[in-house]
Every structure is written in C-alpha cells, then in structure tokens.
Coordinates of C-alpha atoms and ligand atoms in Angstrom, one line a residue:
M221 CA 11.8 34.9 0.3
V222 CA 11.4 31.9 2.7
R223 CA 12.5 28.7 1.0
I224 CA 10.5 25.6 1.9
E225 CA 13.7 23.5 1.7
D226 CA 15.4 25.7 4.4
L227 CA 12.4 25.5 6.7
E228 CA 12.2 21.8 6.4
K229 CA 16.0 21.4 7.2
K230 CA 15.6 23.6 10.2
Y231 CA 12.3 22.4 11.7
I232 CA 11.5 18.9 10.4
I233 CA 13.1 15.8 11.9
N234 CA 15.1 14.3 9.1
T235 CA 13.5 10.9 8.7
Y236 CA 12.8 11.2 5.0
N237 CA 16.2 12.4 3.7
R238 CA 14.7 14.6 1.0
Q239 CA 17.4 16.0 -1.2
P240 CA 17.4 19.8 -1.6
G241 CA 17.5 21.0 -5.1
V242 CA 16.6 17.5 -6.4
V243 CA 13.3 16.5 -4.9
P244 CA 10.5 18.9 -6.0
C245 CA 8.2 20.8 -3.7
F246 CA 4.7 20.2 -5.0
V247 CA 2.0 22.8 -4.9
K248 CA -0.7 21.4 -7.1
G249 CA -2.2 18.1 -8.4
E250 CA -4.8 17.2 -11.0
G251 CA -5.6 13.8 -12.4
S252 CA -2.3 12.0 -13.1
Y253 CA -0.1 15.1 -12.8
L254 CA 1.6 17.2 -10.2
W255 CA 3.1 20.6 -10.4
D256 CA 6.1 22.0 -8.5
E257 CA 6.8 25.5 -7.2
E258 CA 8.4 26.5 -10.5
G259 CA 5.5 25.3 -12.5
K260 CA 7.2 22.1 -13.8
K261 CA 4.7 19.3 -14.5
Y262 CA 5.2 15.7 -13.4
L263 CA 3.4 12.6 -14.5
D264 CA 2.7 10.6 -11.4
F265 CA 3.5 6.9 -11.6
L266 CA 3.7 6.6 -7.8
S267 CA 0.3 7.9 -6.5
G268 CA 1.8 9.1 -3.2
L269 CA 2.9 5.5 -2.5
A270 CA -0.4 3.8 -3.6
V271 CA -2.6 6.5 -2.1
N272 CA -4.1 8.6 -4.9
V273 CA -6.0 5.7 -6.5
T274 CA -8.5 8.2 -8.0
G275 CA -5.7 10.6 -9.1
H276 CA -5.1 14.0 -7.7
C277 CA -8.1 16.1 -6.7
H278 CA -10.7 14.0 -8.3
E279 CA -13.8 16.2 -8.7
K280 CA -16.1 13.8 -6.8
V281 CA -13.7 13.3 -3.9
V282 CA -13.1 17.0 -3.6
K283 CA -16.8 17.7 -3.6
A284 CA -17.5 15.1 -0.9
I285 CA -14.7 16.5 1.3
Q286 CA -15.8 20.1 0.8
E287 CA -19.5 19.3 1.5
Q288 CA -18.7 17.3 4.6
V289 CA -16.1 19.7 6.1
A290 CA -18.6 22.5 5.8
L291 CA -21.2 20.5 7.6
L292 CA -19.4 18.6 10.4
S293 CA -15.7 17.8 10.6
H294 CA -15.3 16.0 14.0
T295 CA -17.3 14.9 17.0
S296 CA -15.2 12.0 18.6
N297 CA -16.3 8.5 18.7
L298 CA -18.6 9.0 21.7
Y299 CA -21.3 9.9 19.2
Y300 CA -22.8 8.5 16.0
T301 CA -21.9 10.1 12.7
G302 CA -23.4 9.1 9.3
P303 CA -20.4 8.8 6.9
Q304 CA -18.6 6.4 9.3
A305 CA -21.5 4.0 9.4
L306 CA -22.2 4.3 5.6
L307 CA -18.5 3.6 4.9
A308 CA -18.5 0.6 7.1
Q309 CA -21.6 -0.7 5.3
K310 CA -20.0 -0.2 1.9
L311 CA -16.7 -1.9 2.9
V312 CA -18.5 -4.9 4.4
E313 CA -20.9 -5.3 1.5
N314 CA -17.9 -5.3 -0.9
T315 CA -15.5 -7.5 1.1
L316 CA -16.2 -11.2 0.7
I317 CA -15.7 -11.9 4.4
G318 CA -18.6 -9.7 5.5
G319 CA -18.4 -8.8 9.2
K320 CA -17.7 -5.5 10.8
V321 CA -15.2 -2.6 10.6
F322 CA -12.9 -0.7 13.1
F323 CA -11.7 2.6 11.8
A324 CA -8.2 3.9 12.4
N325 CA -6.0 6.5 10.6
S326 CA -3.2 4.6 8.8
G327 CA -2.1 1.2 7.7
A328 CA 0.1 0.7 10.8
E329 CA -2.9 1.5 13.0
A330 CA -5.2 -0.9 11.0
N331 CA -2.6 -3.6 11.5
E332 CA -2.3 -2.8 15.2
A333 CA -6.0 -3.3 15.5
A334 CA -5.7 -6.6 13.7
I335 CA -2.9 -7.8 16.0
K336 CA -4.8 -6.8 19.1
L337 CA -7.9 -8.6 17.9
A338 CA -6.0 -11.7 17.1
R339 CA -4.3 -11.7 20.5
K340 CA -7.6 -11.2 22.3
N341 CA -9.3 -13.8 20.2
K342 CA -7.8 -16.8 21.9
P343 CA -6.6 -16.2 25.5
G344 CA -3.0 -17.2 26.0
C345 CA -2.3 -17.2 22.3
Y346 CA -0.2 -14.2 21.5
K347 CA 2.3 -15.1 18.8
I348 CA 1.9 -13.8 15.2
I349 CA 3.8 -15.2 12.2
T350 CA 4.5 -12.8 9.3
A351 CA 6.7 -13.1 6.2
E352 CA 10.3 -12.2 5.6
R353 CA 10.6 -9.1 3.4
S354 CA 7.1 -8.0 4.5
F355 CA 6.1 -4.5 5.5
H356 CA 3.3 -3.8 8.0
G357 CA 4.1 -0.4 9.5
R358 CA 6.4 1.5 11.8
T359 CA 4.7 1.4 15.2
M360 CA 6.5 -0.9 17.6
A361 CA 4.1 -3.9 17.0
T362 CA 3.9 -3.4 13.3
L363 CA 7.6 -2.7 13.0
T364 CA 8.2 -6.0 14.8
A365 CA 5.7 -7.6 12.3
T366 CA 7.7 -6.1 9.4
G367 CA 10.1 -8.9 8.4
Q368 CA 13.0 -6.6 7.4
P369 CA 15.9 -6.3 9.9
K370 CA 17.1 -3.0 8.3
Y371 CA 14.0 -1.2 9.8
Q372 CA 14.1 -3.1 13.1
K373 CA 17.8 -2.9 14.1
P374 CA 17.9 0.6 15.6
F375 CA 14.9 -0.2 17.8
V376 CA 15.8 -3.4 19.5
P377 CA 14.5 -5.0 21.7
L378 CA 11.4 -5.4 19.8
L379 CA 8.1 -7.0 20.9
E380 CA 8.4 -10.7 21.7
S381 CA 6.0 -13.0 20.0
F382 CA 6.6 -12.3 16.3
S383 CA 8.4 -14.8 13.9
Y384 CA 9.0 -14.8 10.2
G385 CA 8.3 -17.5 7.6
I386 CA 9.7 -17.4 4.1
F387 CA 7.2 -15.9 1.6
N388 CA 5.8 -18.6 -0.7
D389 CA 7.3 -21.4 1.4
L390 CA 4.4 -23.0 3.3
D391 CA 6.5 -25.4 5.2
S392 CA 8.5 -22.5 6.8
F393 CA 5.2 -21.1 8.2
E394 CA 3.9 -24.4 9.4
A395 CA 7.2 -25.0 11.3
L396 CA 6.7 -21.8 13.2
I397 CA 3.2 -22.6 14.5
D398 CA 2.9 -23.7 18.1
D399 CA 0.2 -23.8 20.8
K400 CA 0.7 -20.1 21.5
T401 CA 0.2 -18.9 17.9
A402 CA -2.7 -16.5 17.4
A403 CA -2.4 -15.6 13.7
I404 CA -0.5 -15.5 10.4
M405 CA -0.4 -12.0 8.9
I406 CA 0.6 -11.6 5.2
E407 CA 0.4 -9.2 2.3
P408 CA -1.1 -11.2 -0.7
I409 CA 1.3 -9.1 -2.8
Q410 CA 4.3 -7.8 -0.9
G411 CA 4.6 -4.1 -1.9
E412 CA 7.4 -2.3 -0.1
G413 CA 9.5 -5.5 -0.2
G414 CA 9.6 -5.3 -4.0
V415 CA 6.2 -6.4 -5.5
Y416 CA 6.2 -10.1 -5.0
A417 CA 2.8 -11.9 -5.4
A418 CA 1.9 -14.9 -3.3
E419 CA 1.6 -18.1 -5.2
K420 CA -1.9 -19.6 -5.3
A421 CA -0.9 -22.8 -3.6
F422 CA 0.9 -20.9 -0.9
L423 CA -2.0 -18.7 0.1
K424 CA -4.4 -21.7 -0.1
G425 CA -2.0 -23.6 2.0
L426 CA -1.9 -20.8 4.6
R427 CA -5.7 -20.7 4.6
D428 CA -5.9 -24.5 5.2
L429 CA -3.2 -24.3 7.9
C430 CA -5.0 -21.5 9.8
T431 CA -8.3 -23.3 9.6
K432 CA -6.7 -26.6 10.8
K433 CA -4.8 -25.0 13.7
D434 CA -7.7 -22.6 14.6
I435 CA -5.6 -19.5 14.2
L436 CA -6.5 -16.3 12.3
L437 CA -5.4 -15.5 8.7
I438 CA -4.9 -11.7 8.4
F439 CA -4.4 -10.2 5.0
D440 CA -2.7 -6.8 4.9
E441 CA -4.2 -5.2 1.8
V442 CA -2.9 -1.7 2.8
Q443 CA -0.9 -1.4 -0.5
C444 CA -2.3 -4.1 -2.8
G445 CA -6.0 -3.5 -2.0
M446 CA -8.4 -0.8 -3.2
G447 CA -8.5 -1.9 -6.8
R448 CA -4.8 -1.7 -7.5
T449 CA -4.6 -5.2 -9.0
G450 CA -7.8 -4.9 -11.0
K451 CA -10.0 -6.4 -8.2
L452 CA -11.1 -4.5 -5.1
W453 CA -9.0 -6.8 -2.9
A454 CA -5.9 -8.6 -4.1
F455 CA -7.1 -11.8 -2.3
E456 CA -10.0 -12.0 -4.8
H457 CA -7.5 -13.3 -7.3
Y458 CA -7.0 -16.4 -5.0
D459 CA -10.4 -17.7 -4.5
L460 CA -10.2 -17.9 -0.7
K461 CA -11.2 -15.7 2.3
P462 CA -9.1 -14.4 5.2
D463 CA -10.5 -13.8 8.7
L464 CA -9.3 -10.2 8.9
V465 CA -8.4 -7.7 6.2
T466 CA -6.6 -4.4 6.8
V467 CA -6.8 -1.5 4.4
A468 CA -5.5 2.1 4.4
K469 CA -3.6 4.2 1.8
G470 CA -6.0 4.4 -1.2
L471 CA -9.1 4.3 0.8
G472 CA -9.1 8.0 1.8
G473 CA -8.4 9.5 -1.6
G474 CA -5.4 11.4 -0.1
L475 CA -6.8 11.8 3.4
P476 CA -5.5 9.6 6.3
I477 CA -7.6 6.5 7.1
G478 CA -7.1 2.9 8.0
A479 CA -9.6 0.2 8.6
L480 CA -9.7 -3.3 9.9
I481 CA -12.5 -5.5 8.5
A482 CA -13.2 -8.6 10.6
A483 CA -15.3 -11.6 9.5
E484 CA -18.6 -11.9 11.4
K485 CA -17.2 -14.7 13.6
Y486 CA -14.5 -12.3 15.0
A487 CA -16.4 -9.1 14.9
A488 CA -17.3 -9.1 18.6
V489 CA -13.8 -10.1 19.9
L490 CA -12.9 -6.5 20.8
K491 CA -15.2 -5.1 23.5
P492 CA -16.0 -1.5 24.4
G493 CA -12.9 0.3 25.7
E494 CA -10.5 -2.3 24.4
H495 CA -9.5 -0.4 21.3
A496 CA -10.2 3.2 20.2
S497 CA -9.0 6.1 18.1
T498 CA -9.8 9.8 18.5
F499 CA -9.9 10.5 14.8
G500 CA -10.7 7.0 13.5
G501 CA -13.8 7.1 11.3
N502 CA -13.7 10.9 11.1
P503 CA -16.7 12.2 9.0
V504 CA -14.6 14.1 6.5
V505 CA -12.2 11.3 5.8
C506 CA -15.1 8.8 5.6
A507 CA -17.0 11.0 3.2
A508 CA -13.8 11.1 1.0
A509 CA -13.5 7.3 1.2
L510 CA -17.2 6.8 0.3
A511 CA -16.5 8.9 -2.9
V512 CA -13.4 6.9 -3.7
L513 CA -15.3 3.6 -3.3
E514 CA -18.1 4.9 -5.5
I515 CA -15.6 5.7 -8.2
I516 CA -13.7 2.5 -8.2
L517 CA -16.7 0.2 -7.8
A518 CA -18.5 1.9 -10.7
E519 CA -19.3 -0.6 -13.5
G520 CA -16.3 -1.3 -15.7
F521 CA -13.7 0.6 -13.6
L522 CA -11.8 -2.4 -12.3
A523 CA -11.9 -4.1 -15.7
E524 CA -10.2 -1.0 -17.0
V525 CA -7.5 -1.2 -14.3
K526 CA -6.8 -4.7 -15.5
N527 CA -6.6 -3.6 -19.1
K528 CA -4.3 -0.7 -18.2
G529 CA -2.2 -3.1 -16.1
Q530 CA -1.7 -5.3 -19.2
I531 CA -0.7 -2.3 -21.3
L532 CA 1.9 -1.3 -18.7
E533 CA 3.2 -4.8 -18.4
E534 CA 3.5 -5.3 -22.1
G535 CA 5.1 -1.9 -22.5
L536 CA 7.7 -2.5 -19.8
K537 CA 8.5 -6.0 -21.0
D538 CA 9.0 -4.6 -24.5
I539 CA 11.3 -1.9 -23.3
L540 CA 13.4 -4.3 -21.2
Q541 CA 13.7 -6.7 -24.2
Q542 CA 14.5 -4.1 -26.8
N543 CA 17.3 -2.7 -24.7
E544 CA 18.6 -6.1 -23.8
V545 CA 19.2 -5.1 -20.2
K546 CA 21.1 -8.0 -18.5
G547 CA 19.3 -9.5 -15.5
A548 CA 16.3 -7.2 -15.9
G549 CA 12.7 -8.3 -15.4
Y550 CA 9.1 -7.4 -14.7
R551 CA 6.9 -8.4 -11.7
G552 CA 3.4 -7.2 -11.0
L553 CA -0.4 -7.4 -11.2
G554 CA -2.7 -4.7 -12.5
L555 CA -1.3 -1.3 -11.7
M556 CA 1.1 -2.5 -9.1
C557 CA 4.4 -3.5 -10.5
A558 CA 8.2 -3.5 -10.2
I559 CA 11.0 -3.5 -12.7
E560 CA 14.1 -5.5 -11.7
T561 CA 16.8 -3.3 -13.3
G562 CA 19.5 -6.1 -13.5
E563 CA 22.8 -4.6 -14.5
L564 CA 21.5 -1.1 -14.1
V565 CA 21.3 0.9 -10.9
A566 CA 17.6 1.8 -10.1
K567 CA 18.5 5.1 -8.6
N568 CA 20.0 6.3 -11.9
I569 CA 16.8 5.5 -13.8
Y570 CA 14.8 7.1 -11.0
D571 CA 16.9 10.3 -11.2
Y572 CA 16.6 10.5 -15.0
C573 CA 12.8 10.0 -14.8
L574 CA 12.5 12.7 -12.2
K575 CA 14.4 15.2 -14.4
E576 CA 12.2 14.3 -17.3
G577 CA 9.1 14.8 -15.1
L578 CA 8.1 11.2 -14.3
L579 CA 7.6 10.1 -10.7
L580 CA 8.4 6.5 -9.7
N581 CA 10.1 4.9 -6.8
A582 CA 13.5 3.1 -6.4
I583 CA 13.5 0.4 -3.7
G584 CA 16.8 -1.1 -3.1
E585 CA 19.7 -0.9 -5.6
H586 CA 18.1 -2.7 -8.5
T587 CA 14.3 -2.4 -8.2
L588 CA 11.9 0.3 -9.3
R589 CA 8.3 0.3 -8.1
L590 CA 5.4 1.7 -10.2
L591 CA 2.0 2.5 -8.7
P592 CA 0.1 4.8 -11.1
P593 CA -3.3 6.3 -10.2
L594 CA -6.0 3.8 -11.2
T595 CA -7.7 6.6 -13.2
I596 CA -4.6 7.1 -15.4
S597 CA -5.4 7.1 -19.1
T598 CA -3.7 4.8 -21.6
G599 CA -2.2 7.9 -23.3
E600 CA -0.6 8.9 -20.0
L601 CA 0.7 5.4 -19.4
K602 CA 2.3 5.5 -22.8
E603 CA 3.8 8.9 -22.1
G604 CA 5.4 7.4 -19.0
L605 CA 6.7 4.4 -20.9
V606 CA 8.5 6.7 -23.4
I607 CA 10.3 8.4 -20.5
I608 CA 11.3 5.0 -19.0
Q609 CA 12.6 3.8 -22.4
K610 CA 14.8 7.0 -22.6
A611 CA 16.0 6.5 -19.1
L612 CA 17.0 2.9 -19.7
K613 CA 18.9 3.9 -22.9
E614 CA 20.7 6.7 -21.0
A615 CA 21.6 4.4 -18.1
L616 CA 23.0 1.8 -20.6
L617 CA 25.1 4.4 -22.4
E618 CA 26.5 5.4 -19.0
G619 CA 27.5 1.9 -18.4
G620 CA 24.9 1.0 -15.9
I621 CA 26.5 2.5 -12.8
Ligands
PLP205 N1 1.1 -2.4 5.3 C1 1.6 -2.3 4.1 C2 1.4 -3.5 3.2 C3 2.2 -1.1 3.6 O1 2.6 -1.1 2.3 C4 2.3 0.0 4.5 C5 3.0 1.2 4.0 O2 3.7 1.3 3.1 C6 1.8 -0.1 5.8 C7 1.2 -1.3 6.2 C8 1.9 1.0 6.7 O3 1.0 2.0 6.4 P1 1.1 3.4 7.0 O4 2.3 4.1 6.5 O5 -0.2 4.1 6.5 O6 1.1 3.3 8.5

C-alpha cells in the first residue's frame, strides 16, 4: 500500500518539516473535528491557521461551492462574473472604510496589492514602515515587510524601502517617517508573532500620524479579521479607520482567497493593467466567501464569538492559576489567543494535546496559539480545556522540560 508520508518525503519540497508518525494525515472534517487515516478524531483548536472560521465542511459553504462549481468555475478576469461583484459589495458594505476591492488568492498577495497601491499613491514615495515581530507573508515584498529576521535571513538582499518600528511604541514609528514614506502597515493584533494586541493609544497615534504626514495606514487583518475577535474586523475595537484593509485566510471558508479593500479616496489609484491575478475573484471561491460572510454576519453570531472567547479566556486563566505554572500567562481577544507557557516548554504541551486528539499550535519555545473555529460550541471549548489542563499537569510532572 502506498503511504502518504513516503510520497510526501519523496516528492514534496520539505518546507513544512512534518514529522512522520507524529503528525496525522487528515482525511475528513466536520464542524470542529477532523479525522485521520486511522479514524482517530481530533478537536480542532487551530482552524487550519485561522482559516476554517465556519468549521469544517459547513453545510452552507459546501452547498455554495457545489452549486457554483457545477455552474461556472473560471473565466479569467477579462469578463464579468456575478459572485466576485456580489462579494465585493458585501465586503465594502460591511467594512467601515467603504471603497472598493481587489481580489487575490492569499494573504501575501492581498498585502502585495496594498504595498503596490501605497507606492503608486504618491509618486516618489516608496517606503513602508511595519512592526517588529509582524508577519505579512512570504513573497519577497511581504517577507521584507515581515519584521522577523529569522524568516528573512536566508533570502538577503531583501527589497529596500522597508523599516520596522517597535509594536506599541508610537515614537519608534514616528522616527522612521521621512519624505519618501508611503505607508505604515500593521496587524491590529499580531498573530504569528504571538498574539499581541495593539494598544488603543498606539493605533490612534498611528492613525493621527498617518493623517498628519499624508501617508496611508494599512491594516493587515489576514489573521485577526473575519470575526475572530468578536467583531468582523479587529480594528472595530479601536474606533478608528484605516485607509486600506487586507483580508484572506477565513474569508474563503477553506478555499484560497485574499482581498484588498481600499477606502474610496484610494480606490482609483491602481489603473487597468497595473495589477492583476489570473485566479483572483474566482467564482467558486467568491461563492464560498459569500456563504462564509452570510454565516458570520447573521444576527447574534459575532456576539456569540465574544461570549465563547470569554469562556476560553476564563478557562485558560483558571487552568494556569490552578496549576501554578511559573511565568505563565494568557493573551488574546475573542477566539484568537495565546498561552505563555512560562517554565514549561510549549512543544511538550502541544505533543501531549496532539496525542490526546486536540490540535493547537506551538510558536516559539514558550508560546501556544489557539484559534478555534468561530462556530465551536461551548461544550467543545470545554472538552479542549480539559485536555489542556491534563497536558499542563503532565508537563509539570515531567519537570517542565
Ligand atoms: N498576514 C498575516 C497577518 C498572516 O497571519 C499571514 C499568514 O499567516 C499572512 C499575512 C500571509 O498569508 P498567506 O499565507 O495566505 O499568504
């Protein structure tokens, strides 16, 4: 019998470092659960890295995809297609900045579009300021935008024209602005960097600074958007508006999509032929995204996300307190959170949870990231908390290493 692990080892470039015999090969998903080849069931507290906001194979998303794929799957962007225009309308109507949309296929591509728009906006101004510890993608421009040397090092020289302020330190951003600056790009809540929320005064300060200096404020909502924090966009917690918003991950309900939303003032900066994507705004993916938005914008849905976020937060804080884990802590908003594992090694807790059938994510040596589907039930959240409780006990018994 052909083993998937052997095929992957032989034929797939090893950029993901999947561990054979440890990491499961999934064959099925439903709601908050996944099943591997052997039929073992896993509770998903990761949502495919913030993608499956409506859980796995949500009935309405599956139906939308099936109907659209049977009707029309691709035409190129030389022609009009319905789902793309309808999705753009839905995004604009539900994003406080209004404006217009460009469709791409991933978060990195959405950010590339934002970077190009910002550079085109003010001729001669090409510099973009991002934050240390940020994550904006893996293409050359978005890798350069990503303020994490560990990802950049093997690929130097990078693009010129990017510099990095310290997250939540307004002065550090102001000091980097000069007469060639085009934009500041920031995640309102840093995801990959370890779930750090921007302080209100910091984001407000960035907004004022960008307005004063006539440069664009770009919010990368690729991970923190799409309802994850209990509001459609994380920036809605801050009572201010950016000029550009990028979104991806959760928007497609598991299919690849990225989008740049530009406020009306900047919606005509990019002209015909200056940016494009063969697959961007594909009818099937847009049909899926429309279904996802319909689900998460239904009355009461986001309020429930907020409630479930509170249950998760209280549960995790209780567990950390009961077990008296030294140096441990909780960070997060809604269903986007991180546990600082203090004296314990995050990977050990991750391994234990995986064995027990709970998927979460270890970032760095002492941080765990949790991103459950927004459709998760409170019962399922509690089921996950029980496993995390056991994992912490086990890790403490083993002496934390
Ligand atoms: N921006 C943020 C905030 C992200 O978290 C990510 C991915 O983790 C990206 C951009 C890149 O998205 P993609 O992997 O779809 O290119």
